[in-house]
XYZ file of C-alpha atoms in Angstrom:
290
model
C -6.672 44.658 5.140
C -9.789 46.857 4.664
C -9.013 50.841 5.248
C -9.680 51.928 8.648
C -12.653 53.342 10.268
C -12.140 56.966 11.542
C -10.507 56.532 15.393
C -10.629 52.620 15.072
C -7.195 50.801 14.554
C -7.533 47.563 12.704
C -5.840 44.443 13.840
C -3.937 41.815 11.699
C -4.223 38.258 12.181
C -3.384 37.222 8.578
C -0.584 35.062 10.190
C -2.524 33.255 12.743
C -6.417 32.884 11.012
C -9.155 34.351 8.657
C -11.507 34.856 10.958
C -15.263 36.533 10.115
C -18.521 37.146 12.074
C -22.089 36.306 11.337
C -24.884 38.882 12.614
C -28.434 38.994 11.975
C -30.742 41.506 11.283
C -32.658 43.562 13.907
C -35.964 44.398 13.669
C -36.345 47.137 16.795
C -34.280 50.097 17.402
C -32.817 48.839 20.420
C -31.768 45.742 18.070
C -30.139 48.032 15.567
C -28.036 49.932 18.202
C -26.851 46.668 19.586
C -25.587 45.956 16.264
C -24.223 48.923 15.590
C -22.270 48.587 18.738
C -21.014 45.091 18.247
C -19.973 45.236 14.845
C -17.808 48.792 15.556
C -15.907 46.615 18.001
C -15.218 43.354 15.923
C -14.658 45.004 12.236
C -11.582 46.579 13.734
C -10.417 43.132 14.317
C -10.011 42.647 10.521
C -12.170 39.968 9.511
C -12.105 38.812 6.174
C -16.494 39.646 5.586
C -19.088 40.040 7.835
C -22.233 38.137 7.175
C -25.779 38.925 7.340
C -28.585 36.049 7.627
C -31.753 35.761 6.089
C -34.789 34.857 8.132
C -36.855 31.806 8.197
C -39.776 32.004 5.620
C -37.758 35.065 4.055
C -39.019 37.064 7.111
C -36.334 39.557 6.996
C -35.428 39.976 3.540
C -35.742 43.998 3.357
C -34.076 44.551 7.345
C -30.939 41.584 5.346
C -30.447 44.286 2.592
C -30.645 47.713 4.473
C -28.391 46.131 7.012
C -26.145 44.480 4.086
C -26.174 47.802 2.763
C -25.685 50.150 5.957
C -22.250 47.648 7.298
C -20.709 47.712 4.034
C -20.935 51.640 3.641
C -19.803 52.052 6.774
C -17.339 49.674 8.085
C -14.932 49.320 5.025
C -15.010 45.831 5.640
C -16.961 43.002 2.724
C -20.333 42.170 3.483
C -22.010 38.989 2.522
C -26.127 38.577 2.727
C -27.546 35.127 3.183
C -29.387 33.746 0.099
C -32.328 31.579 0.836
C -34.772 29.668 -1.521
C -37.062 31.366 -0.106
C -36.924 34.088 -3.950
C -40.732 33.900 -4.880
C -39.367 34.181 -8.549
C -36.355 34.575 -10.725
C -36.847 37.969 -11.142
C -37.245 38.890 -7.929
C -33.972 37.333 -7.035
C -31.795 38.429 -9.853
C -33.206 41.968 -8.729
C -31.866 41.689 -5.414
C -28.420 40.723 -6.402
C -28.169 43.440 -9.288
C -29.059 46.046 -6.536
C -25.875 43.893 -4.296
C -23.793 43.783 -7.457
C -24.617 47.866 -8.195
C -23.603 48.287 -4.128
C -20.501 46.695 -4.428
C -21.413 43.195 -2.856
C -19.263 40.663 -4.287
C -19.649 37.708 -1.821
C -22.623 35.338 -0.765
C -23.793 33.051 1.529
C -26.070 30.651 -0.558
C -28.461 28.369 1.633
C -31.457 26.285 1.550
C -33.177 28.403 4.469
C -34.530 27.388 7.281
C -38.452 26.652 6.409
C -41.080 26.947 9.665
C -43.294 24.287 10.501
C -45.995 23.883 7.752
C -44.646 26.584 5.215
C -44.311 24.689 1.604
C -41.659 26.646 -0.766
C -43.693 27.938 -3.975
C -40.634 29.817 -5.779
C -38.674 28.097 -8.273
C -35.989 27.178 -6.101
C -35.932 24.278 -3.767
C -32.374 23.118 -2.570
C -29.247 25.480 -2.253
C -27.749 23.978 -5.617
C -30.235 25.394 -7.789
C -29.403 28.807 -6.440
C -25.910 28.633 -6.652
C -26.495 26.934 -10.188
C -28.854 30.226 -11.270
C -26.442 32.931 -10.011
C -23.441 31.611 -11.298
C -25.316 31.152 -14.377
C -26.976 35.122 -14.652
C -24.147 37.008 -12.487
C -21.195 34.699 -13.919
C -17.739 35.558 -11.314
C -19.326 38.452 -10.098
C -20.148 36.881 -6.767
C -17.811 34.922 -4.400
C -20.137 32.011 -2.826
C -19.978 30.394 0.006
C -22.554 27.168 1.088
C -23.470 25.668 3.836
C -22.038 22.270 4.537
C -23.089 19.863 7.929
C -19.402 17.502 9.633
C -22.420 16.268 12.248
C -25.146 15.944 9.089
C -28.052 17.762 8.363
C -30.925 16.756 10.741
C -33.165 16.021 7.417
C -30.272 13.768 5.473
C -30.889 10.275 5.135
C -27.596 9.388 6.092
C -23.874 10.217 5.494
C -23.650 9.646 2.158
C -26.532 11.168 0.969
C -25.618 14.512 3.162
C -21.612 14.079 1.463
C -23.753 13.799 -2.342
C -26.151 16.745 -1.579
C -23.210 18.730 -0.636
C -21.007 17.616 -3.332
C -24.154 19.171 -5.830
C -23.411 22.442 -4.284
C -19.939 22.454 -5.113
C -20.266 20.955 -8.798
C -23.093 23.688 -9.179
C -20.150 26.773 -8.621
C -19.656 27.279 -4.740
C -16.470 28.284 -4.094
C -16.436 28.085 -0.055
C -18.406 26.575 2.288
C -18.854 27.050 6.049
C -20.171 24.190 8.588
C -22.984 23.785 11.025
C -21.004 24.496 14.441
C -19.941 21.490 16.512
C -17.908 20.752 19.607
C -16.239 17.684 18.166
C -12.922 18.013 16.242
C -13.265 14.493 15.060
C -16.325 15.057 12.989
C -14.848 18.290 11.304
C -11.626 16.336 10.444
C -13.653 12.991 9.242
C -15.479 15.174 7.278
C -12.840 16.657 5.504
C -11.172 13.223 4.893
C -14.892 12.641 3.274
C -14.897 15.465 1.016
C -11.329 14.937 0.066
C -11.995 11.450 -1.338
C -14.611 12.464 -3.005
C -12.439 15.022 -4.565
C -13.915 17.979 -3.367
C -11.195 20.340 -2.782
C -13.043 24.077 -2.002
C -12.014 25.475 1.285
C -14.216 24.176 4.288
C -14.222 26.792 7.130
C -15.812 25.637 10.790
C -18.461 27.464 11.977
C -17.761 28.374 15.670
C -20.745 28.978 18.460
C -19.677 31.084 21.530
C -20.808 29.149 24.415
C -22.468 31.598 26.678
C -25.998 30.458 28.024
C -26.593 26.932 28.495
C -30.361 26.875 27.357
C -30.164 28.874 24.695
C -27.093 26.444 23.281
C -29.309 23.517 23.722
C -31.794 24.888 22.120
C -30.350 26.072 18.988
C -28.406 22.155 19.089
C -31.782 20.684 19.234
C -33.422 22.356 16.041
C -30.227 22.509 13.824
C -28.913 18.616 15.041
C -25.632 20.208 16.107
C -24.284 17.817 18.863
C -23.315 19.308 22.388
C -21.162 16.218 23.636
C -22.197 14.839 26.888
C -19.349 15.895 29.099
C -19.783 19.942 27.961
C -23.116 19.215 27.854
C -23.227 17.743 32.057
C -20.970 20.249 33.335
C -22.658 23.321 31.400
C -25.743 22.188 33.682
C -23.848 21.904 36.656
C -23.471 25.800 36.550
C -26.693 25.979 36.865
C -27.718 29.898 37.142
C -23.573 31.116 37.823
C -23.431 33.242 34.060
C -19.984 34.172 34.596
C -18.976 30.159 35.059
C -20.793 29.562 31.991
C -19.047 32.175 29.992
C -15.614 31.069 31.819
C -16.075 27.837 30.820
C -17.477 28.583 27.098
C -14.125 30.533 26.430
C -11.911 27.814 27.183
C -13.801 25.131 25.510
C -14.050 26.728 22.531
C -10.921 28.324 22.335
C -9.545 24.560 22.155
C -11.422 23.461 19.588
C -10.913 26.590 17.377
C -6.678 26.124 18.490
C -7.217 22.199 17.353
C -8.998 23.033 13.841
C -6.567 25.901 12.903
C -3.387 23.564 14.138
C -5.025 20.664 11.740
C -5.451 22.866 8.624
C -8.522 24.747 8.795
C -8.695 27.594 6.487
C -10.306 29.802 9.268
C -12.927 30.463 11.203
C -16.305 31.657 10.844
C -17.986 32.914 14.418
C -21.276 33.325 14.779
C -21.801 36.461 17.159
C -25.583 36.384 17.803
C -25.198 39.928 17.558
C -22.555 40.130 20.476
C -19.413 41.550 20.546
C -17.810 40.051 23.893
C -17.650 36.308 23.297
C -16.402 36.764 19.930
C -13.783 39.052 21.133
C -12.282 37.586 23.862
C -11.503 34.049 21.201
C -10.054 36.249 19.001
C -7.673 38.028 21.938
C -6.553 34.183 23.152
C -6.211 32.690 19.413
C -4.028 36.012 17.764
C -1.226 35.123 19.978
């Protein structure tokens, strides 16, 4: 349980779920104080990290480290920046995780990256292995690192197996977590597991969980990472139409059943992803500590 922020009284769900949030990094002022505010009402909530992504193209690699940086000197709780290919060199990367390492970061989230339309990667690094391959090979156990992993398959993966063998190269390379794509469908998480199990990989798999609280936006986040909204969410999420509170209604209760239906089939937690909002996030973790 990290130590408590001055006035703020930390929660413990250690019996129920390890839960942590995802934010990203702003790049206004009004960004950073919306941050600031959501992330002073979740950390008392005593998530295991807090993540920080890394934008496409490496857009926001300087605002990923000052705001890795600023959270984990001030809110007591770990911190884990996104890695992304997108390292123009080897230096350059192993410079960035010395200055994590010299800051007290002991935890990553090692990715591919996103890459925009018609950017070609020029570094030395090309697929999330070879990252996770380099730092466990310069920084040794010094990091804790988690992967990304797809139950519905990345949108680029030939098929199944191919996504199960890419993923499997991750692991062999020296992840020690990973954390999915979000999905609505419980049966894809669990055949996915079943998956990874006969192919003995045996690191703990933790779902990544979208708040459902604007239709279009949901669809269109589905649409570019090949997450699946299933039809009957998908119908009565447009039957709402404009009615925001519905939406939000709704959101809560479907996704507080499928987080109740992973944690009552094993999973070893849950990893939300705020989009820099505190209220969604919140109000799942009040209806799953009980």
């Amino acid at each position: 349980m990290p130590e408590a922020l001055p006035g703020l009284r930390y929660a413990d769900m250690s019996n129920r779920a390890k839960i942590s949030f995802e934010f990203y990094p702003p790049r206004t002022e009004q960004q950073k104080n919306v941050l600031d505010a959501t992330w002073r009402e979740l950390a008392p909530l005593g998530p295991e990290y807090l993540s920080v992504t890394f934008g496409a193209g490496g857009s926001t690699l300087d605002s990923t480290r000052e705001t890795v940086l600023s959270l984990s000197s001030e809110s007591d709780v770990p911190v884990a920046p996104h890695i992304s290919c997108m390292a123009q060199s080897e230096s350059m990367l192993r410079d960035l995780l010395r200055g994590y390492r010299e800051n007290g970061i002991d935890r990553l989230v090692v990715l591919r990256g996103d890459r925009p339309d018609g950017v070609t990667v020029s570094g030395p690094f090309q697929y999330a292995n070879e990252l996770v391959a380099f730092i466990r090979r310069e920084f040794g156990d010094a990091f804790h690192m988690e992967v990304a992993c797809y139950p519905e398959f990345h949108p680029e993966s030939e098929s199944p197996e191919s996504e199960l063998r890419y993923f499997r190269q991750k692991v062999d390379a020296g992840a020690d977590g990973a954390v999915t794509q979000y999905f609505y469908n419980t049966d894809s998480y669990f055949r996915f597991m079943d998956d990874c199990q006969r192919l003995g990989i045996d690191i703990p798999i933790t779902p990544g969980i979208m708040p459902i609280t604007n239709y279009k936006q949901l669809s269109r986040f589905s649409q570019m990472c090949g997450a699946e909204i299933p039809q009957w969410i998908r119908r009565r999420l447009k039957g709402f139409g404009e009615d925001t509170s519905a939406i939000q209604a709704f959101g809560l209760d479907v996704v507080t059943e499928l987080c109740e239906r992973l944690l009552d089939g094993g999973a070893p937690g849950l990893h939300i992803y705020t989009l820099n909002r505190a209220h969604a996030s919140h109000e799942l973790w009040n209806r799953l500590k009980d």
